[in-house]
Amino acid sequence: MKFHEMNEREVEQALNTDIKAGLTEDDVKKRHKQYGYNELKEGEKQSALLLFFSQFKDFMVLVLLAATLISGLLGEYIDAIAIIAIVVINGFLGFFQERKAEKSLHALKELSAPQVIALREGQWKKIPSKEVVAGDLLKFATGDRIGADIRIVESNSLEIEESALTGESLPVQKRTGSLKTANLAIGDMENMAFMGTMVTRGNGLGVVVGTGMNTAMGQIADLLQNAETMTTPLQRRLEQLGKILITAAILLTVLVVVAGVVQGQELYTMFLAGVSLAVAAIPEGLPAIVTVALSLGVQRMIRKKAIVRKLPAVETLGCASVICSDKTGTMTQNKMTVTHLWSGGKEWRVDGIGYEPQGHFYRNENQVEPKSDKALQQMLMFGMLCNHAEIQQKNNEFVIDGDPTEGALLVAAMKAGYNRSSLLNQFQIINEFPFDSVRKMMSVVVKDHNGRQFIVTKGAPDVLVGKSESVLWEGKRQILSRELSGEIQGAIEDLASQALRTIAIGFKEIPSKNVILDEEEAEKGLTFIGLQGMIDPPRPEVREAVKECKEAGIKTIMITGDHVITAQAIAKQLGILTQGSKVLQGKDLAEMSVEELEDVVEDVAVFARVSPEHKLKIVKALQNRGHIVAMTGDGVNDAPAIKAADIGISMGITGTDVAKEASALVLLDDNFATIKAAIKEGRNIYENIRKFVRYLLASNVGEILVMLFAMLLALPLPLVPIQILWVNLVTDGLPAMALGLDQPEENVMKRKPRSPKEGVFSRGLGWKVVSRGFLIGLVTLLAFIFAYRANPEHLAYAQTVAFATLVMAQLIHVFDCRSEKSVFSRNPFGNKYLVWAVISSLALVLVVIYYPPLQPIFHTVPIELRDWFMITGLSAVPTFLLAGTFLARKTK
């Protein structure tokens, strides 16, 4: 039996404690020794040094380091230094990213209360929360943070805000009786208080039933530690690409060395040639350029109100196939708003956004003046009088100070033109009977300027109906007959079916000489006025965002701790819950394994009343079905699922530090629509990454083939290693980065998400790389042969010509990489950054060729003008030959 199912006596026996006297100091010492202190444990921390060195475990990095060692041994020190610099820079980037993740549990620890009041040896003592043990009796009141998991044994109007655990902002009313239902969600355990939650009203006593890692918060900490961080599709593709390139480099090196030795070349010369080929095969600048492209995408995302904490997340968004979104605050405004009113058989609708006191009243779709109906007027006016909330304007935004439900009643009255200050000039509040969870009502005694006294009451509709003798019906007070009571019950059920939280308003006039001494006397014989129905309404822009995501092949799933009726209503309004889709509740999820959930998860659009473990289970089931999952949330309860998802998204305004630290993307405006904008950006970034991967690899294939063909033809090396490295890192680098800034092609959000299994070379990219690379290598070799045969004594000149041809062919080819079709399908000047990058790269090559101090380093000599005509003509062949073939096919 769990603690929420036990009565007070059973809790005492289970924990071997005495609620009247508390624990003794000896008991506390024994329990500290047995169970440890009340604190969240962290996993073993990796030292900063080990974390840094772990960045160099990647296979491609290890091969580059081996190439560095060989280059150094062969005396090619510049090559070695350049490669080392790239590897170290990338290592630092990974190190700083992983260090950020370690803050998650530290932020989680901050949520535990620093001090609590505990009963020890018959006396109340203030102690650090760290020293609390199971069996302690704790006292807590408004404003206190709960220091452990507690079974409540005394409750006085007690309400606790549990959004850190459940994601729902409305406080939960607490009581003391046992709950006999098993598998209850945290939000339904009304006799429990949990570590890290906040008391918002009343006070109470409770017995500690869980400390440290044995609390609900501790379970989340454990999930957060053990949640696997998924590698992104881009990381997996680049890892696959790296293995292909390295395997090719090793095979080519062995082939060249063996072929050269068989032809009678010296082993040392052939080994140097093999290393040159390996350098040509491995695109050393690719990791750096991917990082830069993602960083540029991050800057654009910030302008769209999204902060990217982990660079690969930008690209992962582009292939998201499912968005699992929290409801409260992300899809809704997180502002309780009165939208419907009912009195005497009439119903009104109210519009307006959030807490701004601007809106109109409608009856049967016709706008009406609220003060023209006496019952409506009284209901709004009394809802404002029996109220503690205040509306304030901060930074051009209206906010509520007080209970969200009371805030909604206040704003509804303000929309009708009422002002609390003016109202208090007409009615003097002379007594108050505060709300408590037993009565489920609040009442005030008021006196008007004529000296008449009234009891004004608001509360749960079913309770208030039971306390009423009459009802306002068609402007007149009538006896509350069974028939009229049935009408009211029908209205309550109708509003509830629309997921509206209903508050009833009633009153009675009392003789001016009467003094009401207690709430029982005050709250009987009331006149029932009507109902105010409120909800946390959807954000206006979210419905359109959900629709656009659907057109882009992305399914939106609502995951909420709220009740199923509320979740269904909001999901229908947003177009998430459609015909044929299902709703699954937390109690059903608790009984399902991940495998069982996999069988039904594709049909579910809404998960309601869920716990942190459920969210993690949902993410795992979707991933096992092959989906790339984006998970949004703001509470501590969301953090494990956020971390386990392919792309974790947290809220910047309402999000806890834990959720933000676990996430890869933070929404500055807490808005679902921002996710859609981020997905669009992510898709474009991936396409741009494909463009520069295509560009760099075609260039590298050209370099490999020119070297390989020369060796097979027993020619001297057309390029020296430092020239290849210069092309790979500098000359290719600027245009590749500029491709990362390319504007998206049309209909980027009309296509389905790409499959996570899609390889780097899909959609014909492999053929483009090989065909263009082959032609680049061929024209470079031809340029070298022409120059070498013209002057066999001057090898450096022929190598410089080959170097210039290779660069020029690549710089022309980069414009072809902007489109999947052909160089002619897009305006070549549409990307101004690319134009300037090509000009800059060309200038850098000319400096290396013509600036005397650099010539010895790069083994270059000045090229004569007549050879530039040959270089330019040959360089244009790879791009325009195949583009011409494309145009010919298109014409046919």
mmCIF file with all atom_site columns, C-alpha atoms in Angstrom, residues 59-215:
data_model
loop_
_atom_site.group_PDB
_atom_site.id
_atom_site.type_symbol
_atom_site.label_atom_id
_atom_site.label_alt_id
_atom_site.label_comp_id
_atom_site.label_asym_id
_atom_site.label_entity_id
_atom_site.label_seq_id
_atom_site.pdbx_PDB_ins_code
_atom_site.Cartn_x
_atom_site.Cartn_y
_atom_site.Cartn_z
_atom_site.occupancy
_atom_site.B_iso_or_equiv
_atom_site.pdbx_formal_charge
_atom_site.auth_seq_id
_atom_site.auth_comp_id
_atom_site.auth_asym_id
_atom_site.auth_atom_id
_atom_site.pdbx_PDB_model_num
ATOM 1   C CA . PHE A 1 59  ? 37.699 7.764  -35.406 1.00 0.00 ? 59  PHE A CA 1
ATOM 2   C CA . MET A 1 60  ? 38.150 10.584 -37.946 1.00 0.00 ? 60  MET A CA 1
ATOM 3   C CA . VAL A 1 61  ? 39.960 12.697 -35.360 1.00 0.00 ? 61  VAL A CA 1
ATOM 4   C CA . LEU A 1 62  ? 42.296 9.817  -34.470 1.00 0.00 ? 62  LEU A CA 1
ATOM 5   C CA . VAL A 1 63  ? 43.203 9.280  -38.140 1.00 0.00 ? 63  VAL A CA 1
ATOM 6   C CA . LEU A 1 64  ? 43.869 13.016 -38.563 1.00 0.00 ? 64  LEU A CA 1
ATOM 7   C CA . LEU A 1 65  ? 46.152 12.884 -35.511 1.00 0.00 ? 65  LEU A CA 1
ATOM 8   C CA . ALA A 1 66  ? 47.979 9.900  -37.061 1.00 0.00 ? 66  ALA A CA 1
ATOM 9   C CA . ALA A 1 67  ? 48.378 11.897 -40.302 1.00 0.00 ? 67  ALA A CA 1
ATOM 10  C CA . THR A 1 68  ? 49.747 14.757 -38.208 1.00 0.00 ? 68  THR A CA 1
ATOM 11  C CA . LEU A 1 69  ? 52.350 12.494 -36.621 1.00 0.00 ? 69  LEU A CA 1
ATOM 12  C CA . ILE A 1 70  ? 53.422 11.136 -40.020 1.00 0.00 ? 70  ILE A CA 1
ATOM 13  C CA . SER A 1 71  ? 53.599 14.652 -41.502 1.00 0.00 ? 71  SER A CA 1
ATOM 14  C CA . GLY A 1 72  ? 55.787 15.746 -38.614 1.00 0.00 ? 72  GLY A CA 1
ATOM 15  C CA . LEU A 1 73  ? 58.110 12.760 -38.975 1.00 0.00 ? 73  LEU A CA 1
ATOM 16  C CA . LEU A 1 74  ? 58.436 13.521 -42.707 1.00 0.00 ? 74  LEU A CA 1
ATOM 17  C CA . GLY A 1 75  ? 59.339 17.132 -41.957 1.00 0.00 ? 75  GLY A CA 1
ATOM 18  C CA . GLU A 1 76  ? 56.001 18.604 -43.179 1.00 0.00 ? 76  GLU A CA 1
ATOM 19  C CA . TYR A 1 77  ? 55.650 20.763 -40.073 1.00 0.00 ? 77  TYR A CA 1
ATOM 20  C CA . ILE A 1 78  ? 53.190 23.309 -41.518 1.00 0.00 ? 78  ILE A CA 1
ATOM 21  C CA . ASP A 1 79  ? 50.770 20.507 -42.449 1.00 0.00 ? 79  ASP A CA 1
ATOM 22  C CA . ALA A 1 80  ? 51.078 19.040 -38.961 1.00 0.00 ? 80  ALA A CA 1
ATOM 23  C CA . ILE A 1 81  ? 50.464 22.377 -37.216 1.00 0.00 ? 81  ILE A CA 1
ATOM 24  C CA . ALA A 1 82  ? 47.406 23.156 -39.378 1.00 0.00 ? 82  ALA A CA 1
ATOM 25  C CA . ILE A 1 83  ? 45.745 19.789 -38.709 1.00 0.00 ? 83  ILE A CA 1
ATOM 26  C CA . ILE A 1 84  ? 46.480 19.986 -34.965 1.00 0.00 ? 84  ILE A CA 1
ATOM 27  C CA . ALA A 1 85  ? 44.925 23.480 -34.819 1.00 0.00 ? 85  ALA A CA 1
ATOM 28  C CA . ILE A 1 86  ? 41.671 22.231 -36.399 1.00 0.00 ? 86  ILE A CA 1
ATOM 29  C CA . VAL A 1 87  ? 41.437 19.185 -34.127 1.00 0.00 ? 87  VAL A CA 1
ATOM 30  C CA . VAL A 1 88  ? 42.048 21.243 -30.962 1.00 0.00 ? 88  VAL A CA 1
ATOM 31  C CA . ILE A 1 89  ? 39.487 23.943 -31.892 1.00 0.00 ? 89  ILE A CA 1
ATOM 32  C CA . ASN A 1 90  ? 36.803 21.303 -32.458 1.00 0.00 ? 90  ASN A CA 1
ATOM 33  C CA . GLY A 1 91  ? 37.803 19.630 -29.192 1.00 0.00 ? 91  GLY A CA 1
ATOM 34  C CA . PHE A 1 92  ? 37.255 22.860 -27.252 1.00 0.00 ? 92  PHE A CA 1
ATOM 35  C CA . LEU A 1 93  ? 33.826 23.374 -28.885 1.00 0.00 ? 93  LEU A CA 1
ATOM 36  C CA . GLY A 1 94  ? 32.670 19.908 -27.765 1.00 0.00 ? 94  GLY A CA 1
ATOM 37  C CA . PHE A 1 95  ? 34.169 20.378 -24.290 1.00 0.00 ? 95  PHE A CA 1
ATOM 38  C CA . PHE A 1 96  ? 32.313 23.627 -23.566 1.00 0.00 ? 96  PHE A CA 1
ATOM 39  C CA . GLN A 1 97  ? 29.039 22.162 -24.865 1.00 0.00 ? 97  GLN A CA 1
ATOM 40  C CA . GLU A 1 98  ? 29.232 19.143 -22.541 1.00 0.00 ? 98  GLU A CA 1
ATOM 41  C CA . ARG A 1 99  ? 30.205 21.238 -19.512 1.00 0.00 ? 99  ARG A CA 1
ATOM 42  C CA . LYS A 1 100 ? 26.891 23.081 -19.851 1.00 0.00 ? 100 LYS A CA 1
ATOM 43  C CA . ALA A 1 101 ? 24.952 19.841 -19.417 1.00 0.00 ? 101 ALA A CA 1
ATOM 44  C CA . GLU A 1 102 ? 26.479 19.312 -15.951 1.00 0.00 ? 102 GLU A CA 1
ATOM 45  C CA . LYS A 1 103 ? 24.499 22.308 -14.663 1.00 0.00 ? 103 LYS A CA 1
ATOM 46  C CA . SER A 1 104 ? 21.185 20.390 -14.931 1.00 0.00 ? 104 SER A CA 1
ATOM 47  C CA . LEU A 1 105 ? 21.375 18.609 -11.586 1.00 0.00 ? 105 LEU A CA 1
ATOM 48  C CA . HIS A 1 106 ? 22.810 21.671 -9.875  1.00 0.00 ? 106 HIS A CA 1
ATOM 49  C CA . ALA A 1 107 ? 19.737 23.634 -10.981 1.00 0.00 ? 107 ALA A CA 1
ATOM 50  C CA . LEU A 1 108 ? 17.540 20.789 -9.737  1.00 0.00 ? 108 LEU A CA 1
ATOM 51  C CA . LYS A 1 109 ? 19.144 21.001 -6.295  1.00 0.00 ? 109 LYS A CA 1
ATOM 52  C CA . GLU A 1 110 ? 18.220 24.684 -6.066  1.00 0.00 ? 110 GLU A CA 1
ATOM 53  C CA . LEU A 1 111 ? 14.537 23.707 -5.919  1.00 0.00 ? 111 LEU A CA 1
ATOM 54  C CA . SER A 1 112 ? 14.799 22.012 -2.539  1.00 0.00 ? 112 SER A CA 1
ATOM 55  C CA . ALA A 1 113 ? 13.902 24.166 0.488   1.00 0.00 ? 113 ALA A CA 1
ATOM 56  C CA . PRO A 1 114 ? 16.922 25.466 2.425   1.00 0.00 ? 114 PRO A CA 1
ATOM 57  C CA . GLN A 1 115 ? 15.155 25.240 5.836   1.00 0.00 ? 115 GLN A CA 1
ATOM 58  C CA . VAL A 1 116 ? 12.024 23.609 7.247   1.00 0.00 ? 116 VAL A CA 1
ATOM 59  C CA . ILE A 1 117 ? 10.166 23.563 10.592  1.00 0.00 ? 117 ILE A CA 1
ATOM 60  C CA . ALA A 1 118 ? 10.161 20.063 12.126  1.00 0.00 ? 118 ALA A CA 1
ATOM 61  C CA . LEU A 1 119 ? 8.784  18.578 15.346  1.00 0.00 ? 119 LEU A CA 1
ATOM 62  C CA . ARG A 1 120 ? 11.685 17.010 17.273  1.00 0.00 ? 120 ARG A CA 1
ATOM 63  C CA . GLU A 1 121 ? 11.260 15.612 20.821  1.00 0.00 ? 121 GLU A CA 1
ATOM 64  C CA . GLY A 1 122 ? 8.001  17.529 21.266  1.00 0.00 ? 122 GLY A CA 1
ATOM 65  C CA . GLN A 1 123 ? 9.386  20.915 20.146  1.00 0.00 ? 123 GLN A CA 1
ATOM 66  C CA . TRP A 1 124 ? 9.160  22.759 16.828  1.00 0.00 ? 124 TRP A CA 1
ATOM 67  C CA . LYS A 1 125 ? 12.642 23.479 15.474  1.00 0.00 ? 125 LYS A CA 1
ATOM 68  C CA . LYS A 1 126 ? 13.905 25.187 12.313  1.00 0.00 ? 126 LYS A CA 1
ATOM 69  C CA . ILE A 1 127 ? 16.395 22.811 10.663  1.00 0.00 ? 127 ILE A CA 1
ATOM 70  C CA . PRO A 1 128 ? 18.192 22.618 7.298   1.00 0.00 ? 128 PRO A CA 1
ATOM 71  C CA . SER A 1 129 ? 16.118 20.596 4.845   1.00 0.00 ? 129 SER A CA 1
ATOM 72  C CA . LYS A 1 130 ? 19.189 18.432 4.281   1.00 0.00 ? 130 LYS A CA 1
ATOM 73  C CA . GLU A 1 131 ? 18.697 16.967 7.811   1.00 0.00 ? 131 GLU A CA 1
ATOM 74  C CA . VAL A 1 132 ? 15.045 15.949 7.338   1.00 0.00 ? 132 VAL A CA 1
ATOM 75  C CA . VAL A 1 133 ? 14.386 12.191 7.632   1.00 0.00 ? 133 VAL A CA 1
ATOM 76  C CA . ALA A 1 134 ? 11.411 9.928  6.891   1.00 0.00 ? 134 ALA A CA 1
ATOM 77  C CA . GLY A 1 135 ? 9.024  10.091 9.887   1.00 0.00 ? 135 GLY A CA 1
ATOM 78  C CA . ASP A 1 136 ? 9.646  13.782 10.663  1.00 0.00 ? 136 ASP A CA 1
ATOM 79  C CA . LEU A 1 137 ? 6.543  15.930 11.184  1.00 0.00 ? 137 LEU A CA 1
ATOM 80  C CA . LEU A 1 138 ? 6.845  19.221 9.257   1.00 0.00 ? 138 LEU A CA 1
ATOM 81  C CA . LYS A 1 139 ? 4.856  22.448 9.532   1.00 0.00 ? 139 LYS A CA 1
ATOM 82  C CA . PHE A 1 140 ? 4.394  24.679 6.473   1.00 0.00 ? 140 PHE A CA 1
ATOM 83  C CA . ALA A 1 141 ? 2.416  27.784 5.467   1.00 0.00 ? 141 ALA A CA 1
ATOM 84  C CA . THR A 1 142 ? 1.891  30.231 2.585   1.00 0.00 ? 142 THR A CA 1
ATOM 85  C CA . GLY A 1 143 ? 5.159  31.042 0.826   1.00 0.00 ? 143 GLY A CA 1
ATOM 86  C CA . ASP A 1 144 ? 7.034  27.945 2.099   1.00 0.00 ? 144 ASP A CA 1
ATOM 87  C CA . ARG A 1 145 ? 8.738  25.539 -0.262  1.00 0.00 ? 145 ARG A CA 1
ATOM 88  C CA . ILE A 1 146 ? 8.109  21.896 0.630   1.00 0.00 ? 146 ILE A CA 1
ATOM 89  C CA . GLY A 1 147 ? 11.371 20.252 1.715   1.00 0.00 ? 147 GLY A CA 1
ATOM 90  C CA . ALA A 1 148 ? 10.560 16.547 1.205   1.00 0.00 ? 148 ALA A CA 1
ATOM 91  C CA . ASP A 1 149 ? 7.710  14.275 0.080   1.00 0.00 ? 149 ASP A CA 1
ATOM 92  C CA . ILE A 1 150 ? 5.002  14.537 2.740   1.00 0.00 ? 150 ILE A CA 1
ATOM 93  C CA . ARG A 1 151 ? 1.726  12.801 3.638   1.00 0.00 ? 151 ARG A CA 1
ATOM 94  C CA . ILE A 1 152 ? -0.534 15.655 4.808   1.00 0.00 ? 152 ILE A CA 1
ATOM 95  C CA . VAL A 1 153 ? -2.222 15.072 8.188   1.00 0.00 ? 153 VAL A CA 1
ATOM 96  C CA . GLU A 1 154 ? -3.615 18.573 8.789   1.00 0.00 ? 154 GLU A CA 1
ATOM 97  C CA . SER A 1 155 ? -4.870 21.040 6.160   1.00 0.00 ? 155 SER A CA 1
ATOM 98  C CA . ASN A 1 156 ? -6.242 24.547 6.694   1.00 0.00 ? 156 ASN A CA 1
ATOM 99  C CA . SER A 1 157 ? -7.310 26.074 3.352   1.00 0.00 ? 157 SER A CA 1
ATOM 100 C CA . LEU A 1 158 ? -4.106 24.508 2.025   1.00 0.00 ? 158 LEU A CA 1
ATOM 101 C CA . GLU A 1 159 ? -3.233 24.974 -1.657  1.00 0.00 ? 159 GLU A CA 1
ATOM 102 C CA . ILE A 1 160 ? 0.099  23.998 -3.228  1.00 0.00 ? 160 ILE A CA 1
ATOM 103 C CA . GLU A 1 161 ? 1.425  24.997 -6.654  1.00 0.00 ? 161 GLU A CA 1
ATOM 104 C CA . GLU A 1 162 ? 2.984  21.894 -8.263  1.00 0.00 ? 162 GLU A CA 1
ATOM 105 C CA . SER A 1 163 ? 3.876  23.165 -11.759 1.00 0.00 ? 163 SER A CA 1
ATOM 106 C CA . ALA A 1 164 ? 7.524  22.124 -11.306 1.00 0.00 ? 164 ALA A CA 1
ATOM 107 C CA . LEU A 1 165 ? 6.316  18.500 -11.206 1.00 0.00 ? 165 LEU A CA 1
ATOM 108 C CA . THR A 1 166 ? 3.060  18.463 -13.175 1.00 0.00 ? 166 THR A CA 1
ATOM 109 C CA . GLY A 1 167 ? 3.433  21.414 -15.569 1.00 0.00 ? 167 GLY A CA 1
ATOM 110 C CA . GLU A 1 168 ? 0.057  22.841 -14.492 1.00 0.00 ? 168 GLU A CA 1
ATOM 111 C CA . SER A 1 169 ? 0.074  26.356 -13.023 1.00 0.00 ? 169 SER A CA 1
ATOM 112 C CA . LEU A 1 170 ? -3.205 26.217 -11.047 1.00 0.00 ? 170 LEU A CA 1
ATOM 113 C CA . PRO A 1 171 ? -2.655 25.461 -7.325  1.00 0.00 ? 171 PRO A CA 1
ATOM 114 C CA . VAL A 1 172 ? -3.979 22.116 -6.046  1.00 0.00 ? 172 VAL A CA 1
ATOM 115 C CA . GLN A 1 173 ? -6.357 22.062 -3.052  1.00 0.00 ? 173 GLN A CA 1
ATOM 116 C CA . LYS A 1 174 ? -5.050 19.668 -0.406  1.00 0.00 ? 174 LYS A CA 1
ATOM 117 C CA . ARG A 1 175 ? -6.910 17.502 2.106   1.00 0.00 ? 175 ARG A CA 1
ATOM 118 C CA . THR A 1 176 ? -6.060 14.877 4.693   1.00 0.00 ? 176 THR A CA 1
ATOM 119 C CA . GLY A 1 177 ? -8.212 11.799 4.014   1.00 0.00 ? 177 GLY A CA 1
ATOM 120 C CA . SER A 1 178 ? -6.779 8.624  2.511   1.00 0.00 ? 178 SER A CA 1
ATOM 121 C CA . LEU A 1 179 ? -7.150 7.990  -1.240  1.00 0.00 ? 179 LEU A CA 1
ATOM 122 C CA . LYS A 1 180 ? -7.896 4.372  -2.084  1.00 0.00 ? 180 LYS A CA 1
ATOM 123 C CA . THR A 1 181 ? -7.131 4.648  -5.814  1.00 0.00 ? 181 THR A CA 1
ATOM 124 C CA . ALA A 1 182 ? -3.884 3.047  -7.016  1.00 0.00 ? 182 ALA A CA 1
ATOM 125 C CA . ASN A 1 183 ? -1.661 4.465  -9.805  1.00 0.00 ? 183 ASN A CA 1
ATOM 126 C CA . LEU A 1 184 ? -2.709 8.065  -9.185  1.00 0.00 ? 184 LEU A CA 1
ATOM 127 C CA . ALA A 1 185 ? -0.875 10.809 -11.057 1.00 0.00 ? 185 ALA A CA 1
ATOM 128 C CA . ILE A 1 186 ? 1.001  13.315 -8.892  1.00 0.00 ? 186 ILE A CA 1
ATOM 129 C CA . GLY A 1 187 ? -1.580 16.007 -9.695  1.00 0.00 ? 187 GLY A CA 1
ATOM 130 C CA . ASP A 1 188 ? -4.356 13.783 -8.242  1.00 0.00 ? 188 ASP A CA 1
ATOM 131 C CA . MET A 1 189 ? -2.633 12.975 -4.926  1.00 0.00 ? 189 MET A CA 1
ATOM 132 C CA . GLU A 1 190 ? -4.561 15.583 -2.934  1.00 0.00 ? 190 GLU A CA 1
ATOM 133 C CA . ASN A 1 191 ? -3.255 14.328 0.435   1.00 0.00 ? 191 ASN A CA 1
ATOM 134 C CA . MET A 1 192 ? 0.426  14.546 -0.539  1.00 0.00 ? 192 MET A CA 1
ATOM 135 C CA . ALA A 1 193 ? 2.925  17.410 -0.800  1.00 0.00 ? 193 ALA A CA 1
ATOM 136 C CA . PHE A 1 194 ? 6.102  17.012 -2.823  1.00 0.00 ? 194 PHE A CA 1
ATOM 137 C CA . MET A 1 195 ? 9.662  18.282 -2.539  1.00 0.00 ? 195 MET A CA 1
ATOM 138 C CA . GLY A 1 196 ? 10.264 21.491 -4.484  1.00 0.00 ? 196 GLY A CA 1
ATOM 139 C CA . THR A 1 197 ? 6.608  22.578 -4.684  1.00 0.00 ? 197 THR A CA 1
ATOM 140 C CA . MET A 1 198 ? 5.303  25.849 -3.195  1.00 0.00 ? 198 MET A CA 1
ATOM 141 C CA . VAL A 1 199 ? 2.520  26.576 -0.684  1.00 0.00 ? 199 VAL A CA 1
ATOM 142 C CA . THR A 1 200 ? 0.336  29.333 -2.174  1.00 0.00 ? 200 THR A CA 1
ATOM 143 C CA . ARG A 1 201 ? -2.473 29.434 0.406   1.00 0.00 ? 201 ARG A CA 1
ATOM 144 C CA . GLY A 1 202 ? -3.228 28.224 3.929   1.00 0.00 ? 202 GLY A CA 1
ATOM 145 C CA . ASN A 1 203 ? -1.105 26.022 6.176   1.00 0.00 ? 203 ASN A CA 1
ATOM 146 C CA . GLY A 1 204 ? -0.736 22.421 7.195   1.00 0.00 ? 204 GLY A CA 1
ATOM 147 C CA . LEU A 1 205 ? 1.193  19.616 8.863   1.00 0.00 ? 205 LEU A CA 1
ATOM 148 C CA . GLY A 1 206 ? 2.585  16.505 7.278   1.00 0.00 ? 206 GLY A CA 1
ATOM 149 C CA . VAL A 1 207 ? 4.700  13.409 7.903   1.00 0.00 ? 207 VAL A CA 1
ATOM 150 C CA . VAL A 1 208 ? 7.815  13.002 5.757   1.00 0.00 ? 208 VAL A CA 1
ATOM 151 C CA . VAL A 1 209 ? 7.471  9.807  3.690   1.00 0.00 ? 209 VAL A CA 1
ATOM 152 C CA . GLY A 1 210 ? 10.344 10.295 1.242   1.00 0.00 ? 210 GLY A CA 1
ATOM 153 C CA . THR A 1 211 ? 13.682 12.126 1.243   1.00 0.00 ? 211 THR A CA 1
ATOM 154 C CA . GLY A 1 212 ? 16.487 12.736 -1.253  1.00 0.00 ? 212 GLY A CA 1
ATOM 155 C CA . MET A 1 213 ? 16.448 10.374 -4.201  1.00 0.00 ? 213 MET A CA 1
ATOM 156 C CA . ASN A 1 214 ? 13.327 8.632  -2.803  1.00 0.00 ? 214 ASN A CA 1
ATOM 157 C CA . THR A 1 215 ? 11.161 11.674 -3.567  1.00 0.00 ? 215 THR A CA 1
#
